[in-house]
Amino acid sequence: MTTVRPRALRDPPWMRRTLVAAALLFAALFLLLPLAAVFGYALRDGYAVYVQSLSDPDARAAIRLTLLVAAIAVPANTLFGLAAAWLITRFAFRGKGLLVTLIDLPFAVSPVVSGLVFVLLFGAQGLLGPWLAAHDVGIIFAVPGIVLATTFVTFPYVARELIPLMQDQGSEEEQAAITLGASAARMFWHVTLPKVRWALLYGVILCNARAMGEFGAVSVVSGHIRGLTATMPLQVEMLYNEFSRYSQTGAFAVASLLALLALATLAIKRLLEWRMRREHAALRPLGETA
Amino acid sequence: MLARRRSLPGFGLTLGLTLAYLAAIVLLPLAALAWKTAGLGWTEFVAAATAPRALAAYRVSFGCAAVAGAVNLVMGTLLAWVLARYRFPGRRLVDALIDLPFALPTAVAGIVLTSLYADTGPLGRLFAAAGIRIAYTPLGITLALTFVSLPFLVRSVQPVLEALEPELEEAAATLGAGRLTTMLRVILPMLAPAILAGFALAFARAVGEYGSVVFISGNLPLKTEIAPFLIVARLEEYDYAGATAIAVVLLLASFAALLAINLLQLWLVRRRSAEGTA
């Protein structure tokens, strides 16, 4: 890729310059500017107002709820991702293709529809609604519904990072460990986990970013109760829609935390891509792009 | 791959865990959608799915998603080309920024685009002076959809460009083709499947997109109301039948787009293997 190209394969300088300029301009206006503007709007009335917006009790509650939801959804999907990847890449069985397709299914579903299916299942007029009402269990317009909808939309992230990698790696080392008398737990902990750790972390990071930032699905099931069922993205929405300058600045203050999360996610993602490429350089010269 | 893998532990455990979790989190909720749809009956379903407000919402969603996909077809391919082929200052930053729309929560994208492109916003003001309104028009919806679906195009074209063998370009140059001819007649046809797959992914995402659009769209029924917003509106009216019917139409549309990708890739693999044996 970085080798010098012969003259006949080099693009004329005018073309190179025009295309690079167009790409830079587009990226600056379309990607960098909105990102910078989030922080610009959040800080437009000064740092004191920014801190004040973030120490508002409702904003605090939204931050706590978002952390709680991610703390349940991400580990659950991680555990599932590991189990599904082990099953799919280490055993031959019927219906594997269907299983892989079903795991990817939530990616094809609109966020709003992802929320709707839980309303149809657990809502007042839903399939299990009457039973839940009789037993006084609240799922829709309550925290369990938010956790379920978030788990649904982030369901495939870890599994889909692990499956191609574990397929590529094969299972010779695990076979050897078992043959030499290692227990299943020991094999998993000392052989499998070290082999997949970066891809696993990669999947977890992406899963977490989506879990904390999910809006559409959560919006449908949450009921938007301030301080109780409003996650950070919903808090952003409610503050922004109040249309006063103060509340909109507050919306951007909460949004700036989510933007920081996005930046951290991108940075860690880059780092992990670099690590994975180095680790597999000997194995696969071209590397893998996600 | 070897066929026998049963010597490894954990088959029963991982099978049970995977199926139980899949059933509880994904299949059961989707079954509720199927159950509700079946309960509607054909006439009620069609009436709800083809109500004038629903038809207008599909038009806005599908139309704006298609235009956004087309814009990204050009800009995404251009970005992929520049990132794969040229070395310039800021390249790594641009490369990292491409994934921003994936990482940035949609509500954050929604409010910042709205504030920037509203008639009183720093960018919207410039356009408004020229008589172009962006926020609260289909143009604004298209803008937001272009933002969220940009990475799909870039990330499906870029790896193909990076893996392209230089021999074909050399052959074209040896045979006297100019650089532009080589690009249009040799490289572009090889990129076409990746570009189309990226377009289909971007379209499928944009059709269902909600968070980044609801703020900038204005949600005016029959004019700037997107289909996902109409689902939410129906739910707020406790019209579960209406919400379900529109949801099924949206689901079918994104399945169709994803099926198109799979068929395209199948066709590509066949064509490649046919070329290999020729």
PDB file of C-alpha atoms in Angstrom, chain A residues 1 6 24 27 74 117 176 204 207 227 234 272 275 277 283:
ATOM      1  CA  MET A   1       0.000   0.000   0.000  1.00  0.00           C
ATOM      2  CA  PRO A   6       4.897   3.981 -10.920  1.00  0.00           C
ATOM      3  CA  LEU A  24     -11.016  17.771   3.922  1.00  0.00           C
ATOM      4  CA  ALA A  27     -15.045  16.246   6.763  1.00  0.00           C
ATOM      5  CA  VAL A  74     -23.361  -4.781  28.314  1.00  0.00           C
ATOM      6  CA  VAL A 117     -42.064  -4.884  20.145  1.00  0.00           C
ATOM      7  CA  ALA A 176      -4.316 -29.354  22.888  1.00  0.00           C
ATOM      8  CA  VAL A 204     -17.707  -4.441  24.448  1.00  0.00           C
ATOM      9  CA  CYS A 207     -21.816  -2.311  22.643  1.00  0.00           C
ATOM     10  CA  GLY A 227     -35.659  11.770  37.349  1.00  0.00           C
ATOM     11  CA  LEU A 234     -33.954  11.338  26.732  1.00  0.00           C
ATOM     12  CA  LEU A 272      -7.643  -1.761  19.489  1.00  0.00           C
ATOM     13  CA  ARG A 275      -3.279  -3.779  18.350  1.00  0.00           C
ATOM     14  CA  ARG A 277      -3.624  -5.616  13.243  1.00  0.00           C
ATOM     15  CA  LEU A 283      -1.329 -14.512  10.370  1.00  0.00           C
TER      16      LEU A 283
END
